[in-house]
Coordinates of C-alpha atoms in Angstrom, one line a residue:
Chain S
M1458 CA -103.0 102.4 40.5
N1459 CA -102.3 100.6 44.0
I1460 CA -99.0 101.7 45.7
D1461 CA -96.4 99.1 46.0
K1462 CA -95.8 98.8 49.8
R1463 CA -92.6 97.1 51.4
L1464 CA -91.9 96.8 54.9
V1465 CA -88.1 98.1 55.4
R1466 CA -86.5 96.8 59.1
K1467 CA -85.2 99.8 61.0
D1468 CA -82.1 97.8 61.2
S1469 CA -81.7 97.7 57.3
L1470 CA -81.6 101.4 56.4
E1471 CA -77.9 101.1 57.0
K1472 CA -77.7 98.4 55.0
L1473 CA -79.5 100.2 52.3
F1474 CA -77.5 103.2 52.8
D1475 CA -74.3 100.8 51.9
I1476 CA -76.0 99.4 48.9
L1477 CA -77.0 102.8 47.7
K1478 CA -72.6 103.5 48.2
Q1479 CA -71.3 100.8 46.7
N1480 CA -74.0 101.9 44.1
S1481 CA -72.1 105.0 43.7
K1482 CA -74.8 107.2 44.9
T1483 CA -73.8 110.8 46.7
I1484 CA -76.1 110.4 49.3
Y1485 CA -77.2 113.6 51.0
A1486 CA -78.7 113.4 54.4
P1487 CA -79.4 115.5 57.8
F1488 CA -76.6 116.1 60.3
S1489 CA -76.8 118.5 62.8
K1490 CA -74.0 121.2 63.8
N1491 CA -74.0 123.8 66.3
S1492 CA -77.5 122.4 67.1
K1493 CA -79.1 122.9 63.9
V1494 CA -80.0 120.3 61.2
S1495 CA -79.0 120.7 57.8
F1496 CA -78.4 118.4 54.7
R1497 CA -75.0 117.5 53.6
E1498 CA -73.2 114.7 51.9
A1499 CA -73.0 111.3 54.1
D1500 CA -69.7 109.4 54.3
S1501 CA -71.3 106.8 56.4
F1502 CA -74.6 105.8 58.3
S1503 CA -73.5 107.1 61.4
G1504 CA -74.3 110.5 62.6
I1505 CA -77.0 111.0 60.5
T1506 CA -79.9 112.2 62.6
T1507 CA -83.5 111.4 62.4
D1508 CA -84.1 113.8 65.7
Y1509 CA -85.6 116.7 64.0
I1510 CA -88.7 117.8 63.1
Q1511 CA -88.1 119.9 60.4
T1512 CA -84.2 120.5 59.0
T1513 CA -82.9 124.5 59.4
Q1514 CA -82.6 124.2 55.3
S1515 CA -84.4 123.0 52.9
S1516 CA -83.0 120.3 50.4
K1517 CA -83.3 122.2 47.1
E1518 CA -80.1 122.9 47.0
V1519 CA -79.7 119.5 45.6
A1520 CA -81.0 121.0 42.5
F1521 CA -80.3 124.7 43.3
P1522 CA -76.7 125.1 44.8
R1523 CA -76.5 128.3 46.4
N1524 CA -73.7 128.8 44.1
E1525 CA -73.5 127.6 40.8
K1526 CA -71.0 128.3 37.9
I1527 CA -73.3 128.2 34.6
L1528 CA -70.1 128.7 32.1
N1529 CA -66.5 129.4 32.0
Y1530 CA -64.9 131.8 30.0
S1531 CA -61.7 132.8 28.7
K1532 CA -59.8 135.5 26.9
D1533 CA -57.0 135.5 24.3
K1534 CA -55.7 137.2 21.2
E1535 CA -58.5 135.5 19.0
G1536 CA -61.4 136.8 21.4
M1537 CA -64.0 135.2 24.2
K1538 CA -64.2 131.7 24.1
V1539 CA -66.9 130.6 26.4
K1540 CA -67.4 126.9 27.7
G1541 CA -70.3 125.6 29.3
I1542 CA -70.8 123.3 32.2
D1543 CA -70.4 119.8 31.8
L1544 CA -73.4 118.0 32.6
N1545 CA -72.4 114.6 33.2
D1546 CA -70.2 115.8 36.0
I1547 CA -73.7 116.0 38.0
P1548 CA -73.5 112.9 40.4
E1549 CA -76.1 110.4 41.1
V1550 CA -77.8 111.4 44.2
V1551 CA -80.3 109.9 47.0
L1552 CA -81.7 112.7 49.2
W1553 CA -82.6 110.9 52.4
G1554 CA -84.5 112.1 55.0
V1555 CA -86.8 114.8 53.4
R1556 CA -90.1 115.6 55.3
P1557 CA -93.5 115.5 52.6
C1558 CA -92.9 119.2 52.6
D1559 CA -90.1 119.7 51.1
T1560 CA -90.9 116.8 48.4
M1561 CA -93.8 118.8 47.6
G1562 CA -91.2 122.1 47.5
I1563 CA -89.9 120.3 44.6
G1564 CA -92.6 120.3 42.2
E1565 CA -93.4 123.8 43.0
L1566 CA -89.4 124.9 42.4
S1567 CA -89.4 123.0 39.2
A1568 CA -92.6 125.0 37.9
I1569 CA -90.5 127.8 38.2
F1570 CA -87.3 126.7 36.7
N1571 CA -89.6 125.6 33.7
W1572 CA -92.3 128.2 33.5
D1573 CA -90.9 129.7 30.2
Y1574 CA -87.3 128.7 29.9
K1575 CA -86.2 125.2 30.6
D1576 CA -83.2 125.5 32.8
E1577 CA -80.9 123.0 31.7
I1578 CA -78.9 122.6 34.6
Y1579 CA -81.5 122.8 37.3
N1580 CA -83.8 119.9 35.1
N1581 CA -80.3 118.0 34.8
R1582 CA -79.6 118.2 38.5
L1583 CA -83.0 117.0 39.6
S1584 CA -83.1 114.3 36.9
R1585 CA -80.4 112.7 39.3
V1586 CA -82.1 112.5 42.4
T1587 CA -84.3 110.1 44.0
V1588 CA -85.9 111.2 46.8
F1589 CA -86.3 109.6 50.1
G1590 CA -89.2 110.9 52.0
F1591 CA -89.8 110.3 55.7
S1592 CA -92.8 111.3 57.1
C1593 CA -93.6 113.5 59.9
S1594 CA -94.7 111.7 63.2
K1595 CA -93.9 114.7 65.4
S1596 CA -94.9 119.2 64.3
D1597 CA -94.7 122.2 66.1
D1598 CA -96.2 125.5 66.6
Y1599 CA -94.5 126.4 62.5
C1600 CA -95.8 123.8 61.0
F1601 CA -98.7 124.2 58.4
C1602 CA -98.6 121.8 55.6
T1603 CA -102.2 120.7 55.5
S1604 CA -103.2 124.6 55.3
V1605 CA -101.6 124.8 51.9
G1606 CA -102.2 120.8 50.6
G1607 CA -99.8 118.7 52.0
N1608 CA -100.3 116.6 54.8
P1609 CA -97.0 114.4 57.2
G1610 CA -97.4 111.9 55.0
N1611 CA -97.8 113.3 51.5
T1612 CA -96.4 111.0 48.8
Q1613 CA -96.2 113.9 46.6
G1614 CA -92.2 114.3 45.3
S1615 CA -90.9 111.5 46.9
D1616 CA -89.8 108.2 45.2
I1617 CA -89.7 106.3 47.9
L1618 CA -91.7 107.7 51.1
F1619 CA -90.8 106.3 54.4
T1620 CA -93.2 106.5 57.7
Q1621 CA -91.7 104.6 60.9
L1622 CA -94.5 102.8 62.6
G1623 CA -94.1 104.0 65.8
E1624 CA -91.3 105.3 67.8
N1625 CA -88.4 102.9 67.2
G1626 CA -90.6 101.0 65.0
D1627 CA -90.0 99.4 61.5
Y1628 CA -90.6 101.7 58.4
L1629 CA -93.5 101.4 56.0
A1630 CA -92.0 101.7 52.6
E1631 CA -94.2 103.3 49.3
I1632 CA -92.3 102.8 45.9
L1633 CA -93.7 105.7 44.4
T1634 CA -91.9 105.9 41.2
D1635 CA -89.9 104.1 38.4
K1636 CA -86.4 105.7 40.5
G1637 CA -87.9 104.4 43.7
S1638 CA -88.6 100.9 41.9
S1639 CA -84.9 100.7 40.6
I1640 CA -83.9 101.2 44.3
V1641 CA -86.0 98.5 45.4
S1642 CA -84.6 96.2 42.4
I1643 CA -80.5 96.6 43.9
S1644 CA -82.0 96.1 47.5
S1645 CA -84.6 94.2 47.1
A1646 CA -83.8 91.6 50.0
L1647 CA -84.6 94.8 52.3
F1648 CA -87.8 95.4 50.9
E1649 CA -90.5 92.8 52.3
K1650 CA -93.4 92.2 51.0
T1651 CA -96.2 93.3 53.4
E1652 CA -100.3 93.2 54.1
N1653 CA -101.8 96.6 53.9
I1654 CA -100.4 98.5 56.5
E1655 CA -102.2 101.9 57.5
K1656 CA -99.5 104.7 58.1
E1657 CA -102.0 107.3 59.1
K1658 CA -101.9 106.5 62.8
F1659 CA -98.3 107.1 63.0
L1660 CA -98.4 110.3 61.7
A1661 CA -98.3 114.1 63.5
E1662 CA -101.2 115.9 63.5
V1663 CA -101.1 118.8 61.9
P1664 CA -104.7 121.1 62.4
A1665 CA -105.3 123.1 59.2
R1666 CA -105.8 127.0 59.7
F1667 CA -106.5 128.7 57.4
E1668 CA -107.9 128.5 53.3
R1669 CA -105.3 129.3 50.6
E1670 CA -107.4 130.4 48.0
E1671 CA -109.4 132.3 50.3
I1672 CA -106.2 134.5 50.9
R1673 CA -105.6 134.0 47.5
G1674 CA -109.0 136.3 46.6
K1675 CA -108.0 138.4 49.5
L1676 CA -104.3 139.3 48.0
E1677 CA -106.1 140.2 44.7
K1678 CA -107.6 143.3 46.1
F1679 CA -104.6 144.0 49.0
F1680 CA -102.2 145.3 46.9
D1681 CA -102.4 149.1 49.1
S1682 CA -103.2 147.7 51.9
Q1683 CA -101.8 149.0 55.4
L1684 CA -101.3 145.7 56.6
W1685 CA -97.9 145.0 54.8
V1686 CA -96.4 148.3 56.5
E1687 CA -97.7 146.8 60.0
Q1688 CA -96.6 143.7 59.3
S1689 CA -93.3 144.7 57.8
L1690 CA -92.6 147.4 60.8
K1691 CA -90.4 144.8 62.7
C1692 CA -89.0 143.4 59.2
I1693 CA -85.0 143.7 59.2
G1694 CA -84.6 142.8 55.9
C1695 CA -82.3 139.9 55.8
G1696 CA -82.7 136.9 53.1
A1697 CA -83.1 134.3 56.0
C1698 CA -86.4 133.3 55.3
A1699 CA -85.9 133.3 51.3
Y1700 CA -82.9 131.2 51.9
V1701 CA -84.3 128.5 54.2
C1702 CA -87.1 128.3 52.1
P1703 CA -88.0 125.1 50.0
T1704 CA -89.3 126.9 47.1
C1705 CA -87.4 130.1 46.5
A1706 CA -85.7 130.6 43.3
C1707 CA -84.2 133.9 43.1
F1708 CA -81.0 134.2 42.0
D1709 CA -78.2 137.1 41.4
I1710 CA -75.5 136.2 38.5
Q1711 CA -72.0 137.6 39.1
D1712 CA -69.1 137.1 36.9
E1713 CA -65.9 135.8 38.9
A1714 CA -63.3 136.7 37.2
H1715 CA -59.5 135.8 37.5
G1716 CA -57.0 137.6 35.3
K1717 CA -58.3 136.6 31.4
S1718 CA -60.9 133.6 32.6
G1719 CA -63.2 133.2 35.0
S1720 CA -67.2 131.6 35.5
R1721 CA -70.4 133.1 35.6
V1722 CA -71.9 132.1 38.6
R1723 CA -75.9 131.8 39.5
C1724 CA -76.3 132.8 43.4
W1725 CA -79.0 132.8 46.0
D1726 CA -80.5 136.5 46.3
S1727 CA -83.7 137.6 48.3
C1728 CA -86.5 140.0 47.5
G1729 CA -86.1 141.1 51.1
F1730 CA -82.8 143.0 50.1
S1731 CA -82.9 146.7 49.8
T1732 CA -81.3 146.5 46.9
F1733 CA -82.5 143.5 44.9
T1734 CA -84.6 145.5 43.0
L1735 CA -82.4 148.5 42.6
H1736 CA -82.3 149.6 39.6
T1737 CA -78.5 151.3 37.6
S1738 CA -80.6 154.3 37.6
G1739 CA -81.0 154.7 41.3
H1740 CA -84.2 154.3 41.1
N1741 CA -86.0 151.0 43.4
P1742 CA -89.6 150.4 42.3
R1743 CA -89.5 148.6 46.3
E1744 CA -88.1 151.4 48.5
V1745 CA -89.5 150.2 51.3
Q1746 CA -88.9 146.7 53.6
S1747 CA -93.5 146.5 53.3
Q1748 CA -92.7 146.6 49.7
R1749 CA -90.8 143.6 49.9
W1750 CA -92.5 142.1 52.3
R1751 CA -95.7 142.1 50.3
Q1752 CA -94.0 141.0 47.2
R1753 CA -93.0 137.6 49.4
I1754 CA -96.0 136.7 50.2
M1755 CA -98.2 137.7 46.7
H1756 CA -95.6 136.0 45.0
K1757 CA -96.1 132.7 47.0
F1758 CA -99.8 133.0 47.2
L1759 CA -101.2 134.9 44.1
I1760 CA -98.5 135.3 41.5
M1761 CA -97.2 131.4 41.7
P1762 CA -100.9 130.4 41.3
D1763 CA -102.2 132.4 38.5
R1764 CA -98.9 131.5 36.7
L1765 CA -97.4 128.4 37.1
S1766 CA -100.5 126.8 39.1
V1767 CA -98.6 125.9 41.7
Y1768 CA -98.7 127.4 45.3
G1769 CA -95.1 128.7 46.6
C1770 CA -95.3 127.6 50.3
T1771 CA -95.5 124.1 51.3
G1772 CA -96.1 125.5 54.7
C1773 CA -92.8 123.8 56.3
G1774 CA -92.7 126.7 59.2
R1775 CA -88.8 127.1 58.3
C1776 CA -88.9 130.8 57.8
S1777 CA -90.7 131.6 61.0
R1778 CA -88.2 129.2 62.8
A1779 CA -84.9 130.9 61.2
C1780 CA -86.5 134.7 61.2
P1781 CA -84.4 136.4 64.0
V1782 CA -87.0 138.6 64.7
D1783 CA -90.4 136.4 64.6
M1784 CA -91.7 137.1 61.5
N1785 CA -94.3 134.1 61.8
I1786 CA -96.0 133.7 58.2
L1787 CA -98.5 131.5 59.8
E1788 CA -99.6 134.7 61.9
H1789 CA -99.4 137.0 59.0
L1790 CA -101.6 134.4 56.7
I1791 CA -104.2 134.2 59.2
S1792 CA -104.5 138.1 59.8
I1793 CA -104.7 138.3 55.9
Q1794 CA -107.4 136.1 55.9
E1795 CA -109.0 137.3 59.0
V1796 CA -108.9 141.3 57.3
S1797 CA -112.6 142.6 55.9
L1798 CA -112.8 143.7 52.6
Chain K
M163 CA -94.0 145.8 83.9
D164 CA -96.6 148.0 84.7
D165 CA -94.6 150.8 85.4
L166 CA -93.4 150.8 81.9
R167 CA -96.7 149.9 79.9
K168 CA -97.8 153.1 82.1
R169 CA -95.0 155.2 81.1
A170 CA -95.5 154.3 77.5
K171 CA -99.2 155.3 77.6
E172 CA -98.3 158.8 79.0
L173 CA -95.8 159.2 76.5
L174 CA -98.1 158.5 73.6
E175 CA -101.2 160.1 75.0
T176 CA -98.8 163.4 75.6
S177 CA -97.6 163.1 72.2
A178 CA -94.2 163.2 73.6
V179 CA -93.4 160.6 71.4
K180 CA -95.0 159.1 68.4
V181 CA -93.9 155.3 68.6
V182 CA -92.4 153.1 72.0
I183 CA -90.3 150.3 70.9
G184 CA -90.5 147.2 73.4
Y185 CA -91.1 143.8 73.1
E186 CA -94.1 141.4 73.0
Q187 CA -95.1 137.8 73.3
G188 CA -94.1 136.0 70.6
T189 CA -94.1 132.9 69.3
A190 CA -93.4 129.3 70.8
N191 CA -92.0 131.2 73.8
K192 CA -90.2 133.8 72.2
T193 CA -90.6 137.7 72.6
R194 CA -90.4 140.1 69.3
A195 CA -90.1 143.6 69.1
L196 CA -93.8 145.9 69.0
F197 CA -93.7 149.4 68.1
V198 CA -96.7 150.8 69.8
E199 CA -97.6 153.9 68.2
K200 CA -101.7 153.9 70.4
A201 CA -102.1 154.0 74.1
E202 CA -103.9 151.5 74.1
D203 CA -101.7 149.4 72.8
A204 CA -98.8 149.5 75.3
D205 CA -100.7 147.0 77.5
C206 CA -98.9 144.6 75.0
L207 CA -95.7 145.3 75.9
I208 CA -93.7 143.4 78.2
F209 CA -90.1 142.6 79.4
D210 CA -88.5 139.7 81.0
S211 CA -85.1 137.8 80.7
R212 CA -86.1 136.1 77.4
C213 CA -86.3 139.8 75.6
V214 CA -82.4 139.7 74.4
Q215 CA -82.9 141.1 71.0
N216 CA -81.0 144.2 70.4
L217 CA -83.9 146.3 69.8
A218 CA -81.1 149.6 68.7
T219 CA -81.1 148.1 65.5
Y220 CA -84.5 149.6 65.0
V221 CA -83.5 153.3 65.7
T222 CA -81.9 153.6 62.2
K223 CA -84.5 151.5 60.7
R224 CA -86.2 154.4 58.0
E225 CA -89.7 153.3 58.1
V226 CA -89.2 153.4 62.4
K227 CA -87.8 156.7 62.3
D228 CA -89.9 158.4 60.1
K229 CA -93.0 158.3 62.6
G230 CA -91.1 161.1 64.7
K231 CA -89.8 160.9 68.1
M232 CA -89.2 157.1 69.4
A233 CA -88.8 155.9 72.8
I234 CA -87.1 153.3 73.4
T235 CA -87.2 149.9 75.9
A236 CA -83.3 149.9 76.5
T237 CA -81.5 147.3 78.2
L238 CA -77.6 147.4 78.9
P239 CA -76.6 146.5 75.8
V240 CA -79.3 148.6 74.3
M241 CA -78.0 151.3 75.9
R242 CA -74.4 151.0 74.8
S243 CA -75.8 150.6 71.0
I244 CA -77.7 153.6 71.2
I245 CA -74.4 155.9 72.2
Q246 CA -72.2 154.2 70.1
L247 CA -74.5 155.2 67.6
A248 CA -75.2 159.3 69.3
S249 CA -71.4 159.1 68.8
E250 CA -72.1 158.3 64.7
F251 CA -74.8 160.8 64.6
Q252 CA -76.9 158.6 63.8
V253 CA -79.7 159.2 67.3
N254 CA -80.2 162.4 69.3
D255 CA -81.9 163.8 71.5
N256 CA -84.1 165.4 69.6
N257 CA -85.6 161.7 67.9
L258 CA -84.8 159.3 70.6
L259 CA -85.7 158.9 74.2
V260 CA -85.0 156.1 76.5
L261 CA -86.5 153.9 78.8
G262 CA -83.7 152.1 80.3
I263 CA -84.1 148.6 82.3
T264 CA -81.1 148.1 84.5
P265 CA -79.3 144.9 84.9
E266 CA -81.7 144.5 88.2
S267 CA -84.9 145.1 85.9
K268 CA -85.9 148.4 87.5
L269 CA -87.2 151.1 84.7
V270 CA -85.3 154.2 84.8
E271 CA -85.9 157.0 82.3
F272 CA -83.0 159.1 81.5
K273 CA -83.7 162.9 80.5
N274 CA -81.0 162.7 77.6
L275 CA -78.0 160.2 75.8
S276 CA -75.4 162.3 78.1
E277 CA -77.3 160.7 80.7
V278 CA -77.7 157.3 79.3
E279 CA -73.9 157.4 78.7
T280 CA -73.2 158.3 82.4
F281 CA -75.0 155.3 83.5
V282 CA -73.7 153.0 80.7
H283 CA -70.4 154.1 81.8
Q284 CA -70.7 152.2 85.4
Y285 CA -70.4 148.8 83.9
Q286 CA -67.5 147.5 81.8
I287 CA -67.8 145.1 79.0
E288 CA -67.1 141.8 79.9
I289 CA -67.0 139.2 77.4
D290 CA -68.7 135.9 79.4
A291 CA -66.4 133.3 80.7
K292 CA -67.6 130.8 78.1
N293 CA -66.7 132.4 75.0
K294 CA -63.4 133.7 76.5
E295 CA -62.8 129.9 77.5
M296 CA -63.6 129.9 73.2
L297 CA -61.7 132.4 73.1
D298 CA -58.3 131.3 74.4
K299 CA -58.7 128.1 72.9
I300 CA -58.8 129.2 69.5
A301 CA -55.8 131.5 70.5
K302 CA -53.9 128.3 71.3
M303 CA -54.6 126.5 68.2
T304 CA -51.8 126.6 65.5
Q305 CA -52.6 128.9 62.8
A306 CA -53.2 125.3 60.6
E307 CA -55.7 124.9 63.2
R308 CA -57.1 128.0 63.1
W309 CA -57.6 128.2 59.9
K310 CA -59.7 125.1 59.7
F311 CA -61.7 125.9 62.3
W312 CA -62.9 128.8 60.6
I313 CA -63.3 127.1 57.1
D314 CA -65.8 124.6 58.9
E315 CA -67.1 127.1 61.0
L316 CA -67.9 129.9 58.1
S317 CA -68.5 127.5 55.1
P318 CA -72.0 126.4 56.0
C319 CA -73.1 130.6 56.0
F320 CA -75.4 131.1 52.8
K321 CA -74.9 135.3 53.4
C322 CA -78.7 135.6 54.5
Y323 CA -76.9 138.6 56.4
A324 CA -79.2 138.1 59.0
C325 CA -75.9 139.2 61.2
R326 CA -75.6 142.6 59.5
A327 CA -79.4 143.2 59.6
A328 CA -79.3 142.6 63.5
C329 CA -76.4 144.5 64.1
P330 CA -77.4 148.1 65.2
M331 CA -74.2 149.3 64.4
C332 CA -74.5 147.8 60.8
Y333 CA -76.8 150.4 59.6
C334 CA -75.0 151.7 56.1
H335 CA -77.9 152.4 53.8
R336 CA -75.6 150.4 51.2
C337 CA -73.0 148.1 52.5
T338 CA -69.7 147.2 51.5
V339 CA -70.4 143.7 50.0
D340 CA -73.3 145.6 47.6
F341 CA -71.0 147.5 45.6
N342 CA -70.1 146.3 42.6
Q343 CA -67.8 148.9 41.3
P344 CA -65.8 147.8 42.1
Q345 CA -66.6 144.4 43.6
W346 CA -64.8 144.3 47.0
I347 CA -66.3 141.2 48.5
P348 CA -67.5 138.5 46.1
V349 CA -71.0 137.6 46.0
P350 CA -71.2 134.0 46.3
S351 CA -71.3 132.3 49.5
H352 CA -68.3 130.0 48.8
E353 CA -65.1 129.7 50.9
L354 CA -63.6 132.9 50.0
G355 CA -66.7 135.0 49.5
N356 CA -68.0 134.1 53.3
L357 CA -63.9 134.9 54.7
E358 CA -63.8 138.2 52.7
W359 CA -67.3 139.0 54.3
H360 CA -66.9 138.0 57.9
I361 CA -63.8 139.3 57.9
M362 CA -64.6 142.7 56.7
R363 CA -68.0 142.6 59.0
A364 CA -65.6 142.4 62.1
I365 CA -63.0 145.0 61.0
H366 CA -66.0 147.2 60.2
L367 CA -67.2 146.5 63.8
T368 CA -63.9 147.0 66.1
G369 CA -63.9 149.6 68.0
R370 CA -67.7 150.2 67.8
C371 CA -69.3 146.2 68.5
I372 CA -70.7 146.3 71.6
D373 CA -70.7 142.9 72.6
C374 CA -74.7 142.5 72.5
D375 CA -74.3 138.9 70.3
A376 CA -77.4 140.1 68.0
C377 CA -75.1 138.8 65.0
Y378 CA -75.2 135.3 66.7
N379 CA -78.2 135.1 68.2
A380 CA -79.6 136.2 64.5
C381 CA -77.4 133.6 62.9
P382 CA -80.4 131.1 61.4
L383 CA -77.7 128.3 61.1
A384 CA -76.3 129.3 64.5
I385 CA -72.2 130.3 63.5
P386 CA -70.2 131.7 66.1
I387 CA -69.3 134.8 64.1
N388 CA -69.5 136.6 67.3
L389 CA -66.3 135.1 68.5
L390 CA -64.3 137.6 65.7
T391 CA -66.3 140.3 67.0
K392 CA -64.9 139.6 70.5
R393 CA -61.3 138.8 69.6
M394 CA -61.5 142.2 68.0
L395 CA -63.0 143.8 71.3
E396 CA -59.8 141.6 73.1
D397 CA -57.7 142.8 70.8
V398 CA -58.6 146.6 71.3
K399 CA -58.1 146.2 75.0
I400 CA -54.6 145.2 74.5
N401 CA -53.4 147.6 72.2
F402 CA -55.4 150.5 73.1
G403 CA -57.2 150.0 76.8
S404 CA -60.8 149.0 77.5
Y405 CA -63.4 149.9 75.2
Q406 CA -66.3 151.8 76.1
P407 CA -68.9 153.8 73.7
S408 CA -68.6 157.4 74.6
I409 CA -70.8 160.2 72.7
K410 CA -67.7 162.7 72.1
A411 CA -64.4 159.7 71.4
D412 CA -62.5 159.3 68.9
H413 CA -63.3 156.5 66.5
L414 CA -60.4 154.0 66.8
M415 CA -60.5 152.9 63.4
S416 CA -60.7 155.9 61.8
T417 CA -58.6 157.9 64.2
Y418 CA -55.1 159.2 62.7
K419 CA -52.1 160.4 65.3
P420 CA -48.9 161.7 64.5
D421 CA -47.1 160.1 67.2
D422 CA -49.0 156.5 66.5
K423 CA -46.3 154.3 67.3
E424 CA -46.9 152.2 63.6
N425 CA -45.2 154.0 61.1
F426 CA -46.4 152.6 58.1
I427 CA -48.5 155.5 57.5
Q428 CA -46.4 158.2 57.8

């Protein structure tokens, strides 16, 4: 299929933003706070930052918020009344400025939320998200998308992928889905017809560093390796890696009671926490950090491909950037590949 | 630092310690913790001004502690943390040897923790000018402004607990936030949940925090949570005199005296 390619002038992005607003879209875009770039709701175009290799947090919150009410309840003489969440309240969202490693992550996250049980809230949220991917012209030491099936101009997961044609240049817009086309239809003057533009020369160069199939093969025989102990010795067991990850989907269910009524809330959780697998009996099948670290790597590079046919890592490098003790996932994956069995 | 490497080697060769905790080169000009168990690996140890992670957080980590006697590369904040930990019976002369690094970057080995304490007491804990200015600015805010400031700062927190994990004083096997019967602190990272967590953290560290900024440095979102503990440090100073970690000391938040000026507890 030929992709519909258009040219969007640099100055047209603000106009596009305004048109989306006029069409009642909620826009999430990257903003800088305390020198960290994160997605948040954008009221106006000014202030949206473009100067980032990768945002500190992934964009997964738009479909999988850190805290989400999944039902409300109240108790009275007649008993308990449970009320589900009104899915009509979910807004139409445009996710603006997402890097290709995050757009790819949406597919991996969706695989988890539709593995067996189809998560209604997640799927409803995602169905109302239009993804504006922005290709990468820069990368850093932490990036490794090309080792895990991605690339700096990957269209996977985007509804429209924008690629800036040189510093301060105009944008090539690749219209990839019906959602993308519907955006073009409300702002067609901004999406100019264009001759075939090649985006490749404007993309960052990210060399491939390992073969993920090879790692998967190693992991099958690797459960009892001492390597997990060595790698995880400096891990302090926080959840920073999981919370910034575009594909980590673990959650905890909490009831928040206020007298006779309350709500049930789904909250992010992390397999790195010591209490994550703690049983009521007091037994903990993952007693030490090495077992938790092993779970993290195994889940992404063995369990997910086995069960869901997708890997759980997009090479965004966020976990390594966010790690307070410099646990570098790329380095650890390379050392797994290098081990001779 | 050749003398550090040499000493680490000797300690491991003579089995005086089982592991030397220090720093190595990390990613993108960062440094990170290194656990040297074989003498030949001691050459990877480095020390320079980038080495700011508070390594004392590892001396209570089970997987490290279980290796046997530890030696630790300790800058002044690390030494302070160790003395506070000693006063809380978490480390002692049998399980820890301190390879001190003075503020002038000189290696100094201490025979015991008592010597470390004497060394540490030469220096007062002083909040740096930039943070002091920020504390003053916050103190001068109206109550409403201050509330808004903290809600804005704390709202992004997603409760990854990197602050807790990086803090040497947060060694509890099970933290208050992990209890659910009863649930003291709301688990969700919403406004109330975040506020209660950070206030609780600051209160639990009052009279124990040695102002190393490990919590702030660990925060992936760079939330200035160290301002809370710094504020408590200042309040302690005003009400009880300067705090200095001491092996045998009354603990501020767990000490009751019949002649306390407050009468609510009597």
